[in-house]
Coordinates of C-alpha atoms in Angstrom, one line a residue:
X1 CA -38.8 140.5 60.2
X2 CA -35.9 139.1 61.3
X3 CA -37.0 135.8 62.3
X4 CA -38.9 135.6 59.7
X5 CA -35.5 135.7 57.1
X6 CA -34.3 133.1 60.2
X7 CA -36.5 130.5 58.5
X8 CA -36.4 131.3 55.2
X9 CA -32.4 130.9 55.5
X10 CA -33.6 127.9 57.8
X11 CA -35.4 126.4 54.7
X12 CA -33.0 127.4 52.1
X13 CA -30.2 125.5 53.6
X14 CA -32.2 122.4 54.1
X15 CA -33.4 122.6 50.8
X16 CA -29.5 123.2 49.6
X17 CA -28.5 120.0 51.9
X18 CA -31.5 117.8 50.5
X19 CA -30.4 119.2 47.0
X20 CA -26.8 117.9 47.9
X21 CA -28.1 114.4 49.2
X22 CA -30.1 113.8 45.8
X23 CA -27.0 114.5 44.0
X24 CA -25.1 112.0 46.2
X25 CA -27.7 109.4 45.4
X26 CA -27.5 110.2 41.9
X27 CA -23.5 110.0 41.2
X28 CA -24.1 106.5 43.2
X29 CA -26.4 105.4 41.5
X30 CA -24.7 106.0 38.4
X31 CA -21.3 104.7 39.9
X32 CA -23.5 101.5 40.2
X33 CA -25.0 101.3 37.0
X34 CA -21.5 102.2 35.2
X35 CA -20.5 98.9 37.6
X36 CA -22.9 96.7 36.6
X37 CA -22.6 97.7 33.0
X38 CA -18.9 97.2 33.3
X39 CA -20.0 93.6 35.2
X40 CA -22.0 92.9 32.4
X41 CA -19.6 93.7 29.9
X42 CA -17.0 91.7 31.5
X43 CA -19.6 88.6 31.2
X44 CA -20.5 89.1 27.8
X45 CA -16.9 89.3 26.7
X46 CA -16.3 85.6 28.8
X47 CA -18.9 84.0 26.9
X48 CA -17.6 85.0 23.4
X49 CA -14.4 83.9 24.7
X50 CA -15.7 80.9 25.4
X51 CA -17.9 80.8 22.3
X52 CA -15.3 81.1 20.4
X53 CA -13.1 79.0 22.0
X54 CA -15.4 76.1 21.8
X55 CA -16.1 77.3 18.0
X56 CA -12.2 76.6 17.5
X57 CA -12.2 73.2 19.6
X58 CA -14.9 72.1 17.3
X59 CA -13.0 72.9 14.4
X60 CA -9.7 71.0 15.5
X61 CA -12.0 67.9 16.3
X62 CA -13.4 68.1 12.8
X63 CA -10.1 68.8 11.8
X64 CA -8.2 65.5 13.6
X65 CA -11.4 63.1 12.7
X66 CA -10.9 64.6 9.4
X67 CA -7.1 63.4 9.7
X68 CA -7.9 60.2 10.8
X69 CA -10.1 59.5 8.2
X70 CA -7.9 60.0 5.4
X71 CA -5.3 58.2 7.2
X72 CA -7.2 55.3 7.6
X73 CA -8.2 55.4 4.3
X74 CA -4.4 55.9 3.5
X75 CA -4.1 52.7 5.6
X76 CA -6.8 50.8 3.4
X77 CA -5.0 51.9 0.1
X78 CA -1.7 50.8 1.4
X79 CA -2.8 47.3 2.8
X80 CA -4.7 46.9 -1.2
X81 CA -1.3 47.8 -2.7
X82 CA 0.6 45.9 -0.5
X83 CA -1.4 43.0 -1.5
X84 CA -1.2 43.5 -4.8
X85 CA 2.9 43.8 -4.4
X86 CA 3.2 40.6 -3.0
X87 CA 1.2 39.0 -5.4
X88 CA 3.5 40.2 -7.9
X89 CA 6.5 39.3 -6.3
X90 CA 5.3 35.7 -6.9
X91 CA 4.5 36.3 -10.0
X92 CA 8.0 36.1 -11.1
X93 CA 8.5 32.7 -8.5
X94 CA 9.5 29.9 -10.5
X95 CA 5.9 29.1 -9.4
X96 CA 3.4 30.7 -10.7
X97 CA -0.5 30.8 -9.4
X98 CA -3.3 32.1 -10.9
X99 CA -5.1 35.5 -9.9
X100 CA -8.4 36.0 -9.3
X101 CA -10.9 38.9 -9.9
X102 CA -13.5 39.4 -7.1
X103 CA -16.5 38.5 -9.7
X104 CA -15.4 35.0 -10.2
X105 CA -14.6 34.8 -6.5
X106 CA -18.3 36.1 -5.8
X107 CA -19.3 33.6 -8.7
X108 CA -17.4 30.7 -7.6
X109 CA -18.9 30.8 -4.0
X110 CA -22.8 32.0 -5.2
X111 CA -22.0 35.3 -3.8
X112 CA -20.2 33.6 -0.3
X113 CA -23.4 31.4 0.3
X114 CA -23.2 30.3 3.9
X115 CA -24.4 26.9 2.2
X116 CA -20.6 26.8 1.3
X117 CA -19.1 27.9 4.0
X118 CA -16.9 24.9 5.0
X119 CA -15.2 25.7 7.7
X120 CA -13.8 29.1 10.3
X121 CA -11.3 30.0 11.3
X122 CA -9.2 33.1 12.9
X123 CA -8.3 34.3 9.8
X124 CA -12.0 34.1 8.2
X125 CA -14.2 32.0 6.4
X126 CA -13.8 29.3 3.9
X127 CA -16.0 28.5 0.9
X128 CA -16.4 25.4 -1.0
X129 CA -16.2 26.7 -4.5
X130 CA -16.0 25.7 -8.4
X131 CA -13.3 27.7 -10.7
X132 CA -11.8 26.7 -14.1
X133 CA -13.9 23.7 -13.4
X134 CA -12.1 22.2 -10.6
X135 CA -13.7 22.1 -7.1
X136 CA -11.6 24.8 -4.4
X137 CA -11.8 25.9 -1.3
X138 CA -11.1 29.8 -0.9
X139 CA -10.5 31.1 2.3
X140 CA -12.0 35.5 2.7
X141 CA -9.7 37.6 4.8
X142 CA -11.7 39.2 7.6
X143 CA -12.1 42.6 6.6
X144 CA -11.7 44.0 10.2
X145 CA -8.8 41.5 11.2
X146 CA -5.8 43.9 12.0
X147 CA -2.9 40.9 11.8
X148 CA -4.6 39.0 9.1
X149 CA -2.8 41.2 6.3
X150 CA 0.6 40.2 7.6
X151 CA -0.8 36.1 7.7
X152 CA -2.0 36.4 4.0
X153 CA 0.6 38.7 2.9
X154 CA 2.8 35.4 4.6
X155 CA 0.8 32.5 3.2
X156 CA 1.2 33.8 -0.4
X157 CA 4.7 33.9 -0.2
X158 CA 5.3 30.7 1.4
X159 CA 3.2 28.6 -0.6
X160 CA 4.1 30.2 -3.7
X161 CA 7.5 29.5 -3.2
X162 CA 7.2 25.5 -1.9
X163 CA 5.7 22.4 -3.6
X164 CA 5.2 19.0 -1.6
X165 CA 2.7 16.0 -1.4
X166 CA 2.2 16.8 2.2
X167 CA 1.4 20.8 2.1
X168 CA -1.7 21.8 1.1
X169 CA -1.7 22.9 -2.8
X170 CA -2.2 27.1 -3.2
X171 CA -4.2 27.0 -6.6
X172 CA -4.1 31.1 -6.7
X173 CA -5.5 34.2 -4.7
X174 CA -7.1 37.9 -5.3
X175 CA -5.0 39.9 -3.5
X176 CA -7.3 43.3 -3.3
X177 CA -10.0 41.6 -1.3
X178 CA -7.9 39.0 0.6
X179 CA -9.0 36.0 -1.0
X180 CA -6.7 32.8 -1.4
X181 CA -7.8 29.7 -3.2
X182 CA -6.3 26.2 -2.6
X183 CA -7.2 22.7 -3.7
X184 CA -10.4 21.3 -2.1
X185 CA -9.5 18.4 0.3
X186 CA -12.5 16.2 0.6
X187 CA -12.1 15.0 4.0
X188 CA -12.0 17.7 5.8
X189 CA -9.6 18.8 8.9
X190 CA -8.0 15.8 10.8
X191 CA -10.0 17.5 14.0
X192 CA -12.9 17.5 12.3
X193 CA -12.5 12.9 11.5
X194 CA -11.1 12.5 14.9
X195 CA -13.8 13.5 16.2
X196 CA -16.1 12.0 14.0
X197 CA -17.9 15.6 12.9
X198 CA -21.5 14.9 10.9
X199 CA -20.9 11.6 12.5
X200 CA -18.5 10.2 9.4
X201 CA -16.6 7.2 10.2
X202 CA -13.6 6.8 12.3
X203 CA -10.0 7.0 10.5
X204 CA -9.1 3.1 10.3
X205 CA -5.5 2.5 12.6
X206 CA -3.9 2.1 9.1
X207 CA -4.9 5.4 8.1
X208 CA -3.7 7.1 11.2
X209 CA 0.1 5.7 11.2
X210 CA 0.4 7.3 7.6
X211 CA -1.1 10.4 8.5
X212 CA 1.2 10.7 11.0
X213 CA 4.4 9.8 9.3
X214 CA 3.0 12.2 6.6
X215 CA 2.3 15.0 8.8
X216 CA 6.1 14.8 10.2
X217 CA 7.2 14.6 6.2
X218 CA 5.5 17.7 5.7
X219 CA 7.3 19.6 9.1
X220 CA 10.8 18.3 7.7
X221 CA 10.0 19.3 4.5
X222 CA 9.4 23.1 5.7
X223 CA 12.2 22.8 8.8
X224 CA 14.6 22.0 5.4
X225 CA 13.8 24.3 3.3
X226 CA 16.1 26.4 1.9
X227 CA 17.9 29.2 2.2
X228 CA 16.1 29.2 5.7
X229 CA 13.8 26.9 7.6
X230 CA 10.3 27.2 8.1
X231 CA 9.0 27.0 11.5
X232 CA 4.7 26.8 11.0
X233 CA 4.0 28.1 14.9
X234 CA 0.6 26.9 14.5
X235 CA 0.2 22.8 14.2
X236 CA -2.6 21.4 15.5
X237 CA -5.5 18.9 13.8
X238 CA -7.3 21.7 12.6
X239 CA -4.7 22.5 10.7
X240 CA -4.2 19.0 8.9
X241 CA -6.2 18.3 5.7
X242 CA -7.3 14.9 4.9
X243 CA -7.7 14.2 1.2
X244 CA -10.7 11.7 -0.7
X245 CA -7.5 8.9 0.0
X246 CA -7.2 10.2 3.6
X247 CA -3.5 11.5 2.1
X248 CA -2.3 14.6 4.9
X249 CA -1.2 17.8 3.9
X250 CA -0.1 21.1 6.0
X251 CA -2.3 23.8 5.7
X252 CA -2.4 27.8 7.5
X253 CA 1.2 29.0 7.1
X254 CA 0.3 32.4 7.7
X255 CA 1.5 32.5 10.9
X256 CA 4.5 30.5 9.7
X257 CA 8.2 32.5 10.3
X258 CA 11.6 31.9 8.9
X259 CA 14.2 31.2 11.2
X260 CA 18.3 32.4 9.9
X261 CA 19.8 28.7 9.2
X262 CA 22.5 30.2 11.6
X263 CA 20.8 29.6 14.5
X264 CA 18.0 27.2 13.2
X265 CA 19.1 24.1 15.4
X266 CA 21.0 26.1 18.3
X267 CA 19.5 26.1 22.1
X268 CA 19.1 29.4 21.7
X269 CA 17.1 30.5 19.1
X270 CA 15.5 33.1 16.6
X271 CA 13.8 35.8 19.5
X272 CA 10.0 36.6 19.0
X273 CA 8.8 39.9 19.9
X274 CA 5.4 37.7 21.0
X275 CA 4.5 34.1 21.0
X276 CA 1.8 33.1 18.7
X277 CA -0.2 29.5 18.0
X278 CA -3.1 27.9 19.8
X279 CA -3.6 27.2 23.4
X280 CA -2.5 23.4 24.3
X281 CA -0.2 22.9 21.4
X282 CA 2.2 26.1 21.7
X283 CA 5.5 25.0 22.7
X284 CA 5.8 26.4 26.7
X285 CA 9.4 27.0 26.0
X286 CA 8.7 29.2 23.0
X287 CA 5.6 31.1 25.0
X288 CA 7.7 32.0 28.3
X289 CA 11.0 32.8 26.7
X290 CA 9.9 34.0 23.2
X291 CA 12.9 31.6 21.5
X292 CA 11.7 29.9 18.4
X293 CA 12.9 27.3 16.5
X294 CA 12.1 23.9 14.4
X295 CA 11.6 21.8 18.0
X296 CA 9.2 24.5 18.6
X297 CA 7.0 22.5 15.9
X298 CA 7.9 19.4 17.3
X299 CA 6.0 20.0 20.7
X300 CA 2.6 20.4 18.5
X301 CA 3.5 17.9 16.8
X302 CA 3.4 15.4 19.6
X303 CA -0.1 16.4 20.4
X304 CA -1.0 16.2 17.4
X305 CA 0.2 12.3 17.4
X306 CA -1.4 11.5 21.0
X307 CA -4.7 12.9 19.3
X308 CA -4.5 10.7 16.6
X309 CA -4.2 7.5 18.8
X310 CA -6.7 8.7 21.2
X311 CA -9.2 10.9 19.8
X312 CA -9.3 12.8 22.8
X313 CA -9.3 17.1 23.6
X314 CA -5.9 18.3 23.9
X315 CA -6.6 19.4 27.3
X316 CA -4.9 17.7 30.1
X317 CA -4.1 15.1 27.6
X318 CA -0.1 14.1 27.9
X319 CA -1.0 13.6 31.6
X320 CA -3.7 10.8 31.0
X321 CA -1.7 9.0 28.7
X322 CA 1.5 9.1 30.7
X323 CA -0.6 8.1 33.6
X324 CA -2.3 5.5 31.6
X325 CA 1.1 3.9 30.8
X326 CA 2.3 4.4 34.5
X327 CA -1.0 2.3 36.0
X328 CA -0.3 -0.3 32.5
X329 CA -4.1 0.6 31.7
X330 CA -3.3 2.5 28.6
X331 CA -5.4 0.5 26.2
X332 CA -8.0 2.3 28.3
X333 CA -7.4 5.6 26.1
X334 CA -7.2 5.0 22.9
X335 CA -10.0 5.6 20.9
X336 CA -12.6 2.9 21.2
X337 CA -14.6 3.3 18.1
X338 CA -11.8 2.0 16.1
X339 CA -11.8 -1.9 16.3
X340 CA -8.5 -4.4 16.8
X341 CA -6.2 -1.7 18.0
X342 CA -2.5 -2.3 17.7
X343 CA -1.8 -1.7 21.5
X344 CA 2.0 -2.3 20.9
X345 CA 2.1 0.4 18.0
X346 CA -0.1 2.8 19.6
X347 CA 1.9 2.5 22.7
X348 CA 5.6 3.3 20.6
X349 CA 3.9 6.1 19.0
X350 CA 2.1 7.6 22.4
X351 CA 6.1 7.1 24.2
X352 CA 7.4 8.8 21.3
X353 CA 4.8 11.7 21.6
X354 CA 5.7 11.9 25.1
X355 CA 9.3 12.8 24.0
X356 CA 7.8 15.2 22.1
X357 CA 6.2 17.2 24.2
X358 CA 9.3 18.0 26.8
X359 CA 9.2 21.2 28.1
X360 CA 12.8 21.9 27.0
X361 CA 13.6 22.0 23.2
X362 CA 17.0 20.4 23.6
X363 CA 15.2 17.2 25.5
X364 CA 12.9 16.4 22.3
X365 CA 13.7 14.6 19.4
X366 CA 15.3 15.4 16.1
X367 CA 12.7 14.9 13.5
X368 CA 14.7 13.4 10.4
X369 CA 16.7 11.2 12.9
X370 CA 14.6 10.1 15.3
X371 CA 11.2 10.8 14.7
X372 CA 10.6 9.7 11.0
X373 CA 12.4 6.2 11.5
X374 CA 10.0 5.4 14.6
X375 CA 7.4 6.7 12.9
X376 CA 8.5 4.4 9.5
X377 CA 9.0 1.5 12.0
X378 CA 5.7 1.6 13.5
X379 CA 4.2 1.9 10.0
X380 CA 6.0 -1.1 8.7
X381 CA 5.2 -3.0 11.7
X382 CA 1.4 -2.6 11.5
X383 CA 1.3 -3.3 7.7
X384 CA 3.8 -6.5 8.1
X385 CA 0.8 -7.7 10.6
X386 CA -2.1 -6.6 8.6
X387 CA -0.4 -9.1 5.5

């Protein structure tokens, strides 16, 4: 009997002990779970974090691209007013121009047919157009062109403000789409007869020694003018139009700058936050130092004078010639599709050119004193020999 209540107690307590163990299990297991859930939780919680987080980065993109849209359409309105200010600044200028609605612009240039397109340049297109019955050419700000505003905004009020034979007529402009219309010179650019574009004749020598005495009329002109000179900053053949009478006039003063008339003929000139012009005819002076002034014309314009006797590319150019002149071969450069050359002329003005073209400002010559009397000279000379 008593063994037998030996194993029963035996079994109990194994039973009580295996009882225990389950239990164990049990609270572990649920420790676990309650981890895991916790684990879970802890996940769940990250993601709408992160959810929401990326919810409220999206917004603030939306929001700044939202911002930037309505300032650059802020921009867009400002730039159309500010156009439509400057054009009535001028208004009250002793002299006046005509404005333009975009339908006659669109009319006058059948809806800017490239058939009409006349010529490129940096600023944008121009069309060969009819309005108030007179032939024009209008030249279409580039839409996209960031500085272009400040070149139009600056060719408006220059040429509204200055009349002269040699400067290229401003007949009127539509300031809201950046349209400006000027008087339709039939010849073209003096680049374009130099070099003998839709093979048109050559310019006779005649021709050339006015268009160069005209061309430095025109600079004095604008380096006189008053209450402060005009330096244009960007002379070059492309910039010269030829009339139906092969008569020169200064066009593309948007890049044009007034300079104080305190310091308009000092060594040391009116400061440029950045040099602007075209490559072979910006004065190197001006583009190292920044330093402007009216000589700073006078480089380009004695390219512009060794182009006209030779008919050459810009490039490399003052170095032939002076070379040419050095070896006594220069009749060797000037442009042969022009018959009985005036070596002796062509030779004063390509010395003269060379003076032009100094690296220093203070080395090259004074327009009105120097450079207009040679330039009158060698005209007389020529015609004296033609009679």
């Amino acid at each position: 009997m008593a063994c037998r209540e030996a194993v029963l107690a035996k079994l109990k307590a194994s039973e009580i002990e295996k009882f225990r163990e389950e239990e164990e299990q049990n609270v572990e297991k649920a420790r676990l779970a309650e981890e895991a859930a916790l684990a879970l939780a802890e996940v769940e919680t990250q993601k709408a974090k992160a959810a929401l987080e990326a919810a409220e980065m999206s917004q603030r993109l939306a929001e700044i691209e939202t911002q930037k849209r309505k300032l650059a359409e802020l921009k867009v309105k400002h730039e159309k007013e500010q156009r439509i200010r400057t054009l009535q600044e001028v208004v009250y200028n002793s002299i006046p121009y005509r404005r333009y609605d975009i339908k006659e612009i669109q009319v006058a240039t059948n809806g800017f047919d490239n058939a009409l397109k006349i010529g490129e340049g940096g600023y944008g297109p121009v069309f060969k157009g009819v309005l108030d019955h007179t032939i024009v050419a209008i030249k279409v700000l580039k839409p996209d062109l960031a500085h272009g505003e400040r070149q139009f905004q600056q060719e408006v009020l220059i040429l509204s403000k200055i009349r002269h034979p040699n400067m290229v007529l401003l007949l009127g402009a539509c300031p809201e789409f950046g349209c400006l219309v000027y008087e339709h010179m039939e010849n073209g650019s003096l680049e374009d007869r130099l070099f003998q574009k839709d093979e048109t004749p050559p310019i006779p020598w005649k021709n050339r020694f006015k268009i160069a005495y005209e061309i430095a009329t025109g600079l004095l002109f604008l380096h006189q003018s008053k209450p402060d000179p005009i330096v244009h900053r960007d002379m070059k053949p492309g910039n010269i139009l030829l009339d139906k009478n092969y008569v020169s006039k200064i066009s593309d003063v948007g890049l044009a700058r007034l300079v104080p008339a305190s310091i308009a003929n000092k060594t040391t000139q009116y400061r440029m936050t950045g040099a602007a012009g075209t490559f072979c005819y910006i004065d190197p002076e001006y583009q190292q130092t920044g330093l402007l002034g009216v000589k700073s014309d006078i480089f380009s314009f004695g390219m512009i004078l060794l182009q006209i006797i030779t008919a050459k590319p810009p490039m490399g150019l003052s170095h032939i010639v002076e070379e040419a002149i050095k070896k006594g071969n220069f009749m060797n450069v000037l442009d042969p599709n022009v018959p009985n050359c005036p070596v002796e002329e062509a030779l004063a003005c390509a010395k003269l050119a060379l003076k032009c073209i100094e690296y220093r400002k203070r080395d090259r010559p004074d327009l009105a004193t120097v450079i207009l009397p040679e330039l009158n000279r060698i005209s007389h000379i020529w015609n004296s020999d033609e009679e």
